mmCIF file of C-alpha atoms and ligand atoms in Angstrom:
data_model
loop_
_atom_site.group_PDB
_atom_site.id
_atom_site.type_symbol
_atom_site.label_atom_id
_atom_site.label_comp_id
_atom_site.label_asym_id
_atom_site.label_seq_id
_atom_site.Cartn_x
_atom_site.Cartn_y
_atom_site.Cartn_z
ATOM 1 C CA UNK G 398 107.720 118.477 82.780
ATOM 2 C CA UNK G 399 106.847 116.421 86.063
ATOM 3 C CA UNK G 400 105.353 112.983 86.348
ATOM 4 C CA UNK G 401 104.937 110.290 88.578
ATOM 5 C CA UNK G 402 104.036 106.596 87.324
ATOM 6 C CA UNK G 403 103.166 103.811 89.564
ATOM 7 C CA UNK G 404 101.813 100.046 88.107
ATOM 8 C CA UNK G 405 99.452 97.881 90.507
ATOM 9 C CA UNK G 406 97.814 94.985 90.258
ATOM 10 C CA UNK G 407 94.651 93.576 92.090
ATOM 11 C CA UNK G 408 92.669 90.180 91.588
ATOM 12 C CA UNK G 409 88.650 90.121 92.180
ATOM 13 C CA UNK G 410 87.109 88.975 94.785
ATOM 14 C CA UNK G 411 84.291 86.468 94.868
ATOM 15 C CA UNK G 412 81.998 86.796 98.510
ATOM 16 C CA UNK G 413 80.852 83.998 100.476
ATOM 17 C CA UNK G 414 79.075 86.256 102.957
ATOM 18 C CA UNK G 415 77.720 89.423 100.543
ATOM 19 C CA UNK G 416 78.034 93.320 100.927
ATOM 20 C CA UNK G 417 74.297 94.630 99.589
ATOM 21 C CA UNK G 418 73.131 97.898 100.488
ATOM 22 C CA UNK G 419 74.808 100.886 102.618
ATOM 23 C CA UNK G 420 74.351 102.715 105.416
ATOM 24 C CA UNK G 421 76.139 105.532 104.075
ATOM 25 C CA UNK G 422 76.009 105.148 99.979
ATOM 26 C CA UNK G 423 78.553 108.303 99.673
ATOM 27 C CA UNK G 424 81.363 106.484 102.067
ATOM 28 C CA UNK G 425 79.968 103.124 101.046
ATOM 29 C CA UNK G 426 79.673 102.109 104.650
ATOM 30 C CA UNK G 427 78.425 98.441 104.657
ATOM 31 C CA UNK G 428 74.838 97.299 106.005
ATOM 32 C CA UNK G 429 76.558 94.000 107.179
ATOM 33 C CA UNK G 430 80.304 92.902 107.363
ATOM 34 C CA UNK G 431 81.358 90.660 104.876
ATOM 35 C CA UNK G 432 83.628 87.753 103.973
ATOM 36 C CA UNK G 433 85.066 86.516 100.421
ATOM 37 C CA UNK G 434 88.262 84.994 98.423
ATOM 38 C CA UNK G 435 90.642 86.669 95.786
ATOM 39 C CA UNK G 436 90.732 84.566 92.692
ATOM 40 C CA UNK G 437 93.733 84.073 91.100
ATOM 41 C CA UNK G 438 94.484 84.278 87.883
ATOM 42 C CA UNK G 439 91.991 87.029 87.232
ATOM 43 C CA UNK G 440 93.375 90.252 87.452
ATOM 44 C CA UNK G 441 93.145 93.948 86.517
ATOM 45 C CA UNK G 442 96.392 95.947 86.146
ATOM 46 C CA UNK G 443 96.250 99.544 86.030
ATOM 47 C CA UNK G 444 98.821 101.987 85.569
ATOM 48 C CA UNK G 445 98.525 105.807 86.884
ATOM 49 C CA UNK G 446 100.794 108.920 85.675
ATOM 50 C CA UNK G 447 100.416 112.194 87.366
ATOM 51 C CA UNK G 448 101.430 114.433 84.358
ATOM 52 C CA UNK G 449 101.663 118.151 84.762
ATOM 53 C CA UNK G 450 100.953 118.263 80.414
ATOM 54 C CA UNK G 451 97.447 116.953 81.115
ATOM 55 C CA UNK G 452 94.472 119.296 81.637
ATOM 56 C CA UNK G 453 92.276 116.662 82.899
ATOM 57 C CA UNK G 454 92.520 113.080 84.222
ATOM 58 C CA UNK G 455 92.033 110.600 81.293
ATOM 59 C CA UNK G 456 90.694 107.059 81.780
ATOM 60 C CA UNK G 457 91.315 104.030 79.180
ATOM 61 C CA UNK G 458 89.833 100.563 80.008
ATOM 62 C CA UNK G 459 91.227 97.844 77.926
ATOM 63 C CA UNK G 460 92.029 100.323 75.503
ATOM 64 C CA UNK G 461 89.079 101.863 75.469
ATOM 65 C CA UNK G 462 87.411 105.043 76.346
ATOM 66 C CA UNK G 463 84.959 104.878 78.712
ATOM 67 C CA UNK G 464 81.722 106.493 79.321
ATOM 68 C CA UNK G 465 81.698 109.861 81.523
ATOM 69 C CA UNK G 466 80.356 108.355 84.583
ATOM 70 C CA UNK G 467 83.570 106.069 84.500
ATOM 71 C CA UNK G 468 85.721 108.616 84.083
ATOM 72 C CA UNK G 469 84.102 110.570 87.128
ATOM 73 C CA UNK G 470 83.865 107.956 89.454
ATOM 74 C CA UNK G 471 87.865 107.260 88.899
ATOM 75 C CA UNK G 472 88.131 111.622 89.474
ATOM 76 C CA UNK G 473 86.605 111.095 92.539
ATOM 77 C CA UNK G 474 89.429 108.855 93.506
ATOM 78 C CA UNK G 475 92.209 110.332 92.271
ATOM 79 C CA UNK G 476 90.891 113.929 94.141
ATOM 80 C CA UNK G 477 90.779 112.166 96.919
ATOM 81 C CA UNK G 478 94.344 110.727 96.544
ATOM 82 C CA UNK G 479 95.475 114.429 95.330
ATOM 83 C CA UNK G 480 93.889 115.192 98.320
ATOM 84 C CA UNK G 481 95.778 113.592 100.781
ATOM 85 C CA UNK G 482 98.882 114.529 98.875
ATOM 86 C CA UNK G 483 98.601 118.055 98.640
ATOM 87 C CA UNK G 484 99.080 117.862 94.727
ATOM 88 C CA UNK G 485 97.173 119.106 91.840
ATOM 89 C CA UNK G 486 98.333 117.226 88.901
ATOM 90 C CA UNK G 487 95.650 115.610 86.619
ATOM 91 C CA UNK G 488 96.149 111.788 85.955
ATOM 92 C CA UNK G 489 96.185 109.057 83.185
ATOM 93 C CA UNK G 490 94.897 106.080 84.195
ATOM 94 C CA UNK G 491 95.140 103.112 81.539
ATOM 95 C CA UNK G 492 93.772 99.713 82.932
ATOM 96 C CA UNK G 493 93.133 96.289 81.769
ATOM 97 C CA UNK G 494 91.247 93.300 83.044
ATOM 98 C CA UNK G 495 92.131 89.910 81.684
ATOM 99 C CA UNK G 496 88.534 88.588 82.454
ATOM 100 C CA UNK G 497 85.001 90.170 81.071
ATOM 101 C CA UNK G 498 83.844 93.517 82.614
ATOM 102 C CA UNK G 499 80.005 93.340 83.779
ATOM 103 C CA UNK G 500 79.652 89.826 84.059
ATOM 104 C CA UNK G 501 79.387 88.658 87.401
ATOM 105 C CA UNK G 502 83.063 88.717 88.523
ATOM 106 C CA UNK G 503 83.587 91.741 90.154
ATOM 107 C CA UNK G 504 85.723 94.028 87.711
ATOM 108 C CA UNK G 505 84.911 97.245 89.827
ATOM 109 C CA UNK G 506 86.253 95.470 92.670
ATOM 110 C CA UNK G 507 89.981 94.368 91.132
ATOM 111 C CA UNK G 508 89.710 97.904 89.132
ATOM 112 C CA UNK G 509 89.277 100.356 92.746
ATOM 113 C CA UNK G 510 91.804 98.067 94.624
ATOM 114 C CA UNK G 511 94.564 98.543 91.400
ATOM 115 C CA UNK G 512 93.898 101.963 91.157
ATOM 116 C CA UNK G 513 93.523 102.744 95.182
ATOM 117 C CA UNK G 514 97.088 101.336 95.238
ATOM 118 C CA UNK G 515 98.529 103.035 91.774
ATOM 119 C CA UNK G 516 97.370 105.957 92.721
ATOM 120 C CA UNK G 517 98.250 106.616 95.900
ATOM 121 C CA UNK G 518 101.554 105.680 95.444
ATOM 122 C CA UNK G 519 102.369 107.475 92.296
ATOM 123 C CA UNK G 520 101.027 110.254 94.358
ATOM 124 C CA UNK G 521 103.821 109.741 97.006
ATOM 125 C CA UNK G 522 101.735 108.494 99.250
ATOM 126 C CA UNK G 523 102.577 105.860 101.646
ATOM 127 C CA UNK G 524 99.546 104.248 102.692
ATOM 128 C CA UNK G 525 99.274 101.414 105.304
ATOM 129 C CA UNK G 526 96.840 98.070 104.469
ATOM 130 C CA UNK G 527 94.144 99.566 106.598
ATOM 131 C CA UNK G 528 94.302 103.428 104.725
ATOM 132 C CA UNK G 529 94.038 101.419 101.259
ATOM 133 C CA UNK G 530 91.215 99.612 102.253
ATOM 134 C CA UNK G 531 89.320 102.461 102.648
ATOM 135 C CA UNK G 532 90.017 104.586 99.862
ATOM 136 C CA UNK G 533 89.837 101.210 97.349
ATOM 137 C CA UNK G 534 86.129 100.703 99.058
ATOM 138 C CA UNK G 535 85.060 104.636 98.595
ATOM 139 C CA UNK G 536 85.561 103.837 95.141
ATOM 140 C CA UNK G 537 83.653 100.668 95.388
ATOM 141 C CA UNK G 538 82.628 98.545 98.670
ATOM 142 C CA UNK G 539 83.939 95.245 97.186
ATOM 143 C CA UNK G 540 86.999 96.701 96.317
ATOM 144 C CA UNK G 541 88.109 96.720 99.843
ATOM 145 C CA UNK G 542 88.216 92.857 100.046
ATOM 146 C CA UNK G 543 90.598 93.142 97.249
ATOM 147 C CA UNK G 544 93.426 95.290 99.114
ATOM 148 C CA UNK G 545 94.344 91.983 101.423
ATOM 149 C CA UNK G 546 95.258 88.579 100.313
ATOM 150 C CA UNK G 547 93.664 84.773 100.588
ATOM 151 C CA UNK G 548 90.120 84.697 102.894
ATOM 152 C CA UNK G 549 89.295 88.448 103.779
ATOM 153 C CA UNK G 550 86.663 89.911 106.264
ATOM 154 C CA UNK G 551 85.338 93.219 105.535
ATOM 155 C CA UNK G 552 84.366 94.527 109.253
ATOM 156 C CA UNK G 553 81.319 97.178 108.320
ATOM 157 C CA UNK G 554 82.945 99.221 111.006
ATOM 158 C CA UNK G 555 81.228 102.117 113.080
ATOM 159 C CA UNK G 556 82.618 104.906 110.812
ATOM 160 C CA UNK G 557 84.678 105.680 107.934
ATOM 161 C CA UNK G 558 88.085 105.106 109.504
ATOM 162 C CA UNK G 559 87.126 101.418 110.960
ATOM 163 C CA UNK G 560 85.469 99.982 107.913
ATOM 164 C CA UNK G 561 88.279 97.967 105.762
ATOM 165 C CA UNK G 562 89.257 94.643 105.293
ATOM 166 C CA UNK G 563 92.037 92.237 106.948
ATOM 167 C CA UNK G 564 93.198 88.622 105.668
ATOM 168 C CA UNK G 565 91.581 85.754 107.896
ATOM 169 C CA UNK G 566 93.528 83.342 106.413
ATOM 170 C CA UNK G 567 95.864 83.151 103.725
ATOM 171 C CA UNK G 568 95.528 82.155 99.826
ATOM 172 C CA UNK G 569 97.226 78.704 100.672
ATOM 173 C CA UNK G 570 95.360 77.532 104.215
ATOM 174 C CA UNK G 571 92.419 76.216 102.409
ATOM 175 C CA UNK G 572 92.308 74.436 99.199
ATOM 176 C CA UNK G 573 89.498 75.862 97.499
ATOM 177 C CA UNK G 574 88.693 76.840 93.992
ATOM 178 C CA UNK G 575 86.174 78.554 92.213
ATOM 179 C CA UNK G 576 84.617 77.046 89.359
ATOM 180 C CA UNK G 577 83.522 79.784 87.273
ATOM 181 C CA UNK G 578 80.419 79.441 84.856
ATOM 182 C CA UNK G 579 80.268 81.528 82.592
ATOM 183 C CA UNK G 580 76.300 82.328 81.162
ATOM 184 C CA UNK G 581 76.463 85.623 79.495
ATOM 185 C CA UNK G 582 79.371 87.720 79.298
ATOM 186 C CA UNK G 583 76.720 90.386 78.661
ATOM 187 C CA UNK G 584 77.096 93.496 80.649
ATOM 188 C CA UNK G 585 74.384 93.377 83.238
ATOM 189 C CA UNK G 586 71.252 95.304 83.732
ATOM 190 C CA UNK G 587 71.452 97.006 86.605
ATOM 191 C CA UNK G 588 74.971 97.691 88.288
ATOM 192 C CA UNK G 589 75.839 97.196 91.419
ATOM 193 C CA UNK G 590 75.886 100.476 92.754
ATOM 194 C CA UNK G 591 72.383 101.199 91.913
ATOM 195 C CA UNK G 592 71.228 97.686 93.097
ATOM 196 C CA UNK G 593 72.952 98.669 96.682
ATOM 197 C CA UNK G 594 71.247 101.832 96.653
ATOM 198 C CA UNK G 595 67.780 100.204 95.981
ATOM 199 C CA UNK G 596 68.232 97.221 98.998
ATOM 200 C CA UNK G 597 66.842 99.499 101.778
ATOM 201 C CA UNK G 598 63.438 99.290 99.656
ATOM 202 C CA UNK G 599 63.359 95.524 99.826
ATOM 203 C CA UNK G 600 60.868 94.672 103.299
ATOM 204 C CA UNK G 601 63.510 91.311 103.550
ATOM 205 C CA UNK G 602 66.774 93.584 103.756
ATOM 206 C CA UNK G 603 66.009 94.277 107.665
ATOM 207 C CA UNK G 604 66.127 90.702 108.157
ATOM 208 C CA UNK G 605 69.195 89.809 106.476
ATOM 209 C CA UNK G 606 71.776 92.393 107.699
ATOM 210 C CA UNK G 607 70.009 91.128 111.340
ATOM 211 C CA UNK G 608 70.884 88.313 110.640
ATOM 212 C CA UNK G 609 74.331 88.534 108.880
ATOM 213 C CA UNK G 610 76.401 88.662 112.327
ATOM 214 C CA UNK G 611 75.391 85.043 112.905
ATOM 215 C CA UNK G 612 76.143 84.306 108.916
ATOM 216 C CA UNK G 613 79.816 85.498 109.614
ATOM 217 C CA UNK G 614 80.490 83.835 112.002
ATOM 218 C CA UNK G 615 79.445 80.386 110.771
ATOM 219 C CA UNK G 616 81.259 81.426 107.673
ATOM 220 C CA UNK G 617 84.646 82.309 108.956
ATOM 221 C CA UNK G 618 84.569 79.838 111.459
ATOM 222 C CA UNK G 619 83.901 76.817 108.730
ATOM 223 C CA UNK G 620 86.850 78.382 106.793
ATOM 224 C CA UNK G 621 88.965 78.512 109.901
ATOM 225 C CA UNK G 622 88.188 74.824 110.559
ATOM 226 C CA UNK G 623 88.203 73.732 106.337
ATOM 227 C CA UNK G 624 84.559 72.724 107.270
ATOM 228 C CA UNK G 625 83.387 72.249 104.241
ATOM 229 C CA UNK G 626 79.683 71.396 104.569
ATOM 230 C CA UNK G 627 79.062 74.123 106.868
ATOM 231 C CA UNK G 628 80.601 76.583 104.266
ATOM 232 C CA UNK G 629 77.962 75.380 101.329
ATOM 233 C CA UNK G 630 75.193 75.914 103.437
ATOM 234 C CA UNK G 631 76.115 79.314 104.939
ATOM 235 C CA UNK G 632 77.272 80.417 101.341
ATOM 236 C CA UNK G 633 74.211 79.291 99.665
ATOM 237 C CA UNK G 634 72.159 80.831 101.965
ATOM 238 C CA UNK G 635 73.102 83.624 102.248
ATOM 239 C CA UNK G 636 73.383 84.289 98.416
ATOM 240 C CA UNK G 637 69.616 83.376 98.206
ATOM 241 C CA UNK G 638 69.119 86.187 101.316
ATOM 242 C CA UNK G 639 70.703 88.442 99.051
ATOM 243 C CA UNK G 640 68.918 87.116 95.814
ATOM 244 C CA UNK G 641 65.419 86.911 97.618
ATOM 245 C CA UNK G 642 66.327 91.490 98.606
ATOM 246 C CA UNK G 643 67.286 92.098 94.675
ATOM 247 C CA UNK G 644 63.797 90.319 93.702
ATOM 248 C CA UNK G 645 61.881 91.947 96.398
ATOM 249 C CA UNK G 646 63.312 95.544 96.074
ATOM 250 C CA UNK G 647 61.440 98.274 94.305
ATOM 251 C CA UNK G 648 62.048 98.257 91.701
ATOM 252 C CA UNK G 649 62.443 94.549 91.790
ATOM 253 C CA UNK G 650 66.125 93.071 90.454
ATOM 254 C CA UNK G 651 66.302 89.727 88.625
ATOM 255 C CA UNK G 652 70.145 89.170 87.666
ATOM 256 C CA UNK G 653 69.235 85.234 86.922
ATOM 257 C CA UNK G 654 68.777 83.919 83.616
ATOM 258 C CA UNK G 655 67.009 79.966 83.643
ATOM 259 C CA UNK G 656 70.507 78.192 83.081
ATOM 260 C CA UNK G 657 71.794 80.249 86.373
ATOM 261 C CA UNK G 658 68.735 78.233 88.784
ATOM 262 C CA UNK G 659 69.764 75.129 86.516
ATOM 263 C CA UNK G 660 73.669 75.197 87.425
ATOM 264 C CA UNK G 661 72.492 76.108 91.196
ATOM 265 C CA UNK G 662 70.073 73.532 91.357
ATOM 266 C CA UNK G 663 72.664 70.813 89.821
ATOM 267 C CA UNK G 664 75.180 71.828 92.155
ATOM 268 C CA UNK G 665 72.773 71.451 95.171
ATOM 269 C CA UNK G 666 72.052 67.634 93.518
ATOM 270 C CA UNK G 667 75.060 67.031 93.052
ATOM 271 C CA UNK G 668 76.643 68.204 97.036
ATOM 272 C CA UNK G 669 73.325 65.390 97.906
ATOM 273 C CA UNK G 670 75.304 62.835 96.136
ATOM 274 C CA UNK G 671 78.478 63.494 97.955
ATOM 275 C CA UNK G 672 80.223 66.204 95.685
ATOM 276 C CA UNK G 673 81.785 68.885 97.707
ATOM 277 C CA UNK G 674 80.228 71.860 95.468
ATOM 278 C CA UNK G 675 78.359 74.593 96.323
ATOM 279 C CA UNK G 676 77.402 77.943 94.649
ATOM 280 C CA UNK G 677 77.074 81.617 94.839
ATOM 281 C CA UNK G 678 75.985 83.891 92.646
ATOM 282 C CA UNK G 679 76.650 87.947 92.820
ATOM 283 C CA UNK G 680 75.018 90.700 90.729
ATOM 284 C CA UNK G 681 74.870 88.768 86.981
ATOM 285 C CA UNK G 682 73.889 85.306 85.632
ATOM 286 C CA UNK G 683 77.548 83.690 86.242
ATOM 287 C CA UNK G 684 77.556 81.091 88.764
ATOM 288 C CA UNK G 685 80.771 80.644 91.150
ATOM 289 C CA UNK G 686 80.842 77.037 92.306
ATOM 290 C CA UNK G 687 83.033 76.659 94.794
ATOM 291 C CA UNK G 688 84.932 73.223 95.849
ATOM 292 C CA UNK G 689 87.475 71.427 97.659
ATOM 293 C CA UNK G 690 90.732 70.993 95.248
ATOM 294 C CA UNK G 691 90.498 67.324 95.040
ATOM 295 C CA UNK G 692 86.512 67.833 93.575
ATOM 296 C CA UNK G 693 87.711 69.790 90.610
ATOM 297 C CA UNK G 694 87.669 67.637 87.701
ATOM 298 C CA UNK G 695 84.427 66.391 88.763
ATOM 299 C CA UNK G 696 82.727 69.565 89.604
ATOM 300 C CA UNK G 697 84.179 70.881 86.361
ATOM 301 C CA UNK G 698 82.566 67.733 84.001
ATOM 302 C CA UNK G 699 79.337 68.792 85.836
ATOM 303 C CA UNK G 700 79.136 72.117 84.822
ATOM 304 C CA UNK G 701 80.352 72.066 81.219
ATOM 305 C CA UNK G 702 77.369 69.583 80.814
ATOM 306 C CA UNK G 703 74.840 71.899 81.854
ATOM 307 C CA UNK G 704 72.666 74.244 79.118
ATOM 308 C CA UNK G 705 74.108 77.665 78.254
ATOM 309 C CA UNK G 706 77.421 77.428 80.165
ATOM 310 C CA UNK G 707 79.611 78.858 77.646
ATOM 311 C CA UNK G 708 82.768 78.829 79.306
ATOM 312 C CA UNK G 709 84.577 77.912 82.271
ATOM 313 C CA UNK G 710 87.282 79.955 84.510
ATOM 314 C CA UNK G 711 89.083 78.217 87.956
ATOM 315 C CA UNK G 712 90.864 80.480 90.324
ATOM 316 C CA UNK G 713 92.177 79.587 93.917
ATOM 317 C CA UNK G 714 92.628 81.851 96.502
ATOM 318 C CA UNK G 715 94.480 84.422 95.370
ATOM 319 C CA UNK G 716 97.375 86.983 96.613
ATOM 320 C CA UNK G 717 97.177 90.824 97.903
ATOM 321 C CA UNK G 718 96.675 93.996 95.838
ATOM 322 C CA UNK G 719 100.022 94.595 95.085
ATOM 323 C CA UNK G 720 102.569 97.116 92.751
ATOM 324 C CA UNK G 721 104.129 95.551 90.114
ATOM 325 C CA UNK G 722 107.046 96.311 87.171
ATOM 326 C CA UNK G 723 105.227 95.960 84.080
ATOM 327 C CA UNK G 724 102.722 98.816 82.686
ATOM 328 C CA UNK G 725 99.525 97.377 81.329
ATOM 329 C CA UNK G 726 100.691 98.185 77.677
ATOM 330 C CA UNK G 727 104.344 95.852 77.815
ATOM 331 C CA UNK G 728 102.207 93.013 79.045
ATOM 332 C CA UNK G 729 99.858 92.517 76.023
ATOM 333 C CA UNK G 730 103.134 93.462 73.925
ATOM 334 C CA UNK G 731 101.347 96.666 72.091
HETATM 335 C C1 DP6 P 2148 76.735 91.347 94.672
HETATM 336 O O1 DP6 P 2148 80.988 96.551 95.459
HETATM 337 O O2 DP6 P 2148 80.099 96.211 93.130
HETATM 338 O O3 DP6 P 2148 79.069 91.521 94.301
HETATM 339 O O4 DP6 P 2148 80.084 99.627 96.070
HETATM 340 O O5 DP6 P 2148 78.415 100.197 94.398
HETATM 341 O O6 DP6 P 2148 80.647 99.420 93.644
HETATM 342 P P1 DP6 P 2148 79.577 99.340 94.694
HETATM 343 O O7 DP6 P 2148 79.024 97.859 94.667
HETATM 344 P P2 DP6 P 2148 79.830 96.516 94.558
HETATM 345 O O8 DP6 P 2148 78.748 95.499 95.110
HETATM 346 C C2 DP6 P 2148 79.077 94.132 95.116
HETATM 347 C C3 DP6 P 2148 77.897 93.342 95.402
HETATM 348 C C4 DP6 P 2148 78.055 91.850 95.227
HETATM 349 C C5 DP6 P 2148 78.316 91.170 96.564
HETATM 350 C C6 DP6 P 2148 79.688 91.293 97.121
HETATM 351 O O9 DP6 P 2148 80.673 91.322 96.370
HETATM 352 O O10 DP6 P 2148 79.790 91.307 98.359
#
């Protein structure tokens, strides 16, 4: 009997600049570049076993089974990792997220980036940054921005080779936190991956990937320099661009529930009266406000006043993709 284990662990990623439609949905090549921040303290860790006794790859999230289409979309990865290996042997994959799946934070993201880097090097594998970039994004595009640590550009890239991510800055040049708040922990609607697919249809989308070179550049720039005015009004546009193309697309997308425009619109108040808060909001209700360090407590009194916010989360900027000892089951102590 043969097998080969490896642990890894990846944080989410919340985007200041988004990734919404494809020019290439099989390779998930990117419309538009785009920029975001790990967030610590929310993590999935997923554990992979190449096992010559199984006769087919076997998926458990949190301990559960997944649907098929879960299950597939992890195959795909792991052929491709057997792939580049030259080795047949099915795999079990066991992974668990300490934060809600569905909801707004990115779980696909974390859950490609663990499993890019499990994988591959329970395969043998030794893949540079760049290399896991790309196979975490064929899984899913945001998972990319999860292979690299702290601020992280995704370049869109003029192929599949080109198109990964690379740290701008790391977790601890900017103090920034994300103020998570938490609407509906409700799996959403619509995923992601058939959202991206339907962008193309929206007449806005043209305009906003035209547009999104000038978005980057104000974005990375303002977290180069800690600007952070510039940052909340670059970030809150261009989650409204992306908004305005999920509410225009055909069929048309609505991931907002009231309390979600009431948070934004608070926020927005608030940054008038001198708070440095702003928001974004990805494919689900949850808002991310994000603020300087030092705005915190205040930012997080404002939100747990608001209607329907049911729970708040905080992360920083968080750390890399990265392997690690413990397998998912000796952390939770089952
Ligand atoms: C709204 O990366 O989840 O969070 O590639 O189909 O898995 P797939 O889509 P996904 O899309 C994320 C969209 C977003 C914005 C972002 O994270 O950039």
């Amino acid at each position: 009997m043969s097998s080969h284990t490896s642990y890894a662990l990846a944080h989410p990623n919340i985007a200041f600049i988004k990734y919404w439609g494809n020019r290439d949905d099989d390779l998930r090549l990117p419309a538009n570049g785009s920029i975001s921040m790990n967030l610590e303290g929310l993590e999935t860790r997923t554990r992979v076993d190449f096992d010559d006794s199984l006769s087919a790859d076997e998926l458990r999230i949190n301990r559960e089974s997944p649907d098929n289409s879960a299950t597939e979309r992890v195959s795909r990865m792991l052929d491709e990792v057997r792939q580049l290996a030259g080795m047949q042997l099915f795999a079990r994959v066991e992974s668990h997220n300490n934060f809600p799946l569905g909801a707004g934070i990115a779980s696909s993201a974390s859950g490609f980036a663990a499993l890019a880097m499990a994988a591959s090097q329970a395969a043998g594998l030794e893949l540079d940054e760049a290399s896991l970039s790309c196979l975490a994004r064929h899984g899913s595009g945001s998972a990319c921005r999860s292979i690299p640590g702290g601020f992280v550009e995704w370049k869109m890239g003029t192929g599949d080779a080109d198109s990964f991510a690379i740290a701008i800055a790391s977790p601890g040049y900017w103090d920034l936190e994300d103020c998570i708040a938490m609407l509906s922990s409700a799996p959403k609607v619509t995923g992601s991956s058939v959202g991206n697919r339907l962008a193309g249809t929206s007449p806005l989308q043209a305009a906003r990937v035209i547009d999104a070179p000038r978005r980057l550049a104000i974005c990375r720039d303002a977290i180069l320099g800690r600007d952070f005015g510039t940052f909340a009004s670059i970030v809150e546009e261009d989650s409204n661009l992306m908004h305005a193309v999920m509410m225009t697309s055909r069929p048309s997308l609505f991931y907002w529930l009231p309390e979600t425009l009431r948070v934004m619109q608070a926020v927005k108040a608030a940054r008038a009266q001198g708070l440095p808060a702003c928001y974004t909001v990805d494919a689900g209700p949850n808002v991310h406000v994000l603020c300087e360090r030092s705005a915190v407590q205040e930012t997080v009194k404002l939100v747990e006043s608001l209607p329907g916010v049911r729970e708040i989360r905080l992360a920083k900027a968080g750390g890399p993709a990265r392997l690690v000892e413990n397998s998912p089951r000796a952390e939770d102590g089952s």
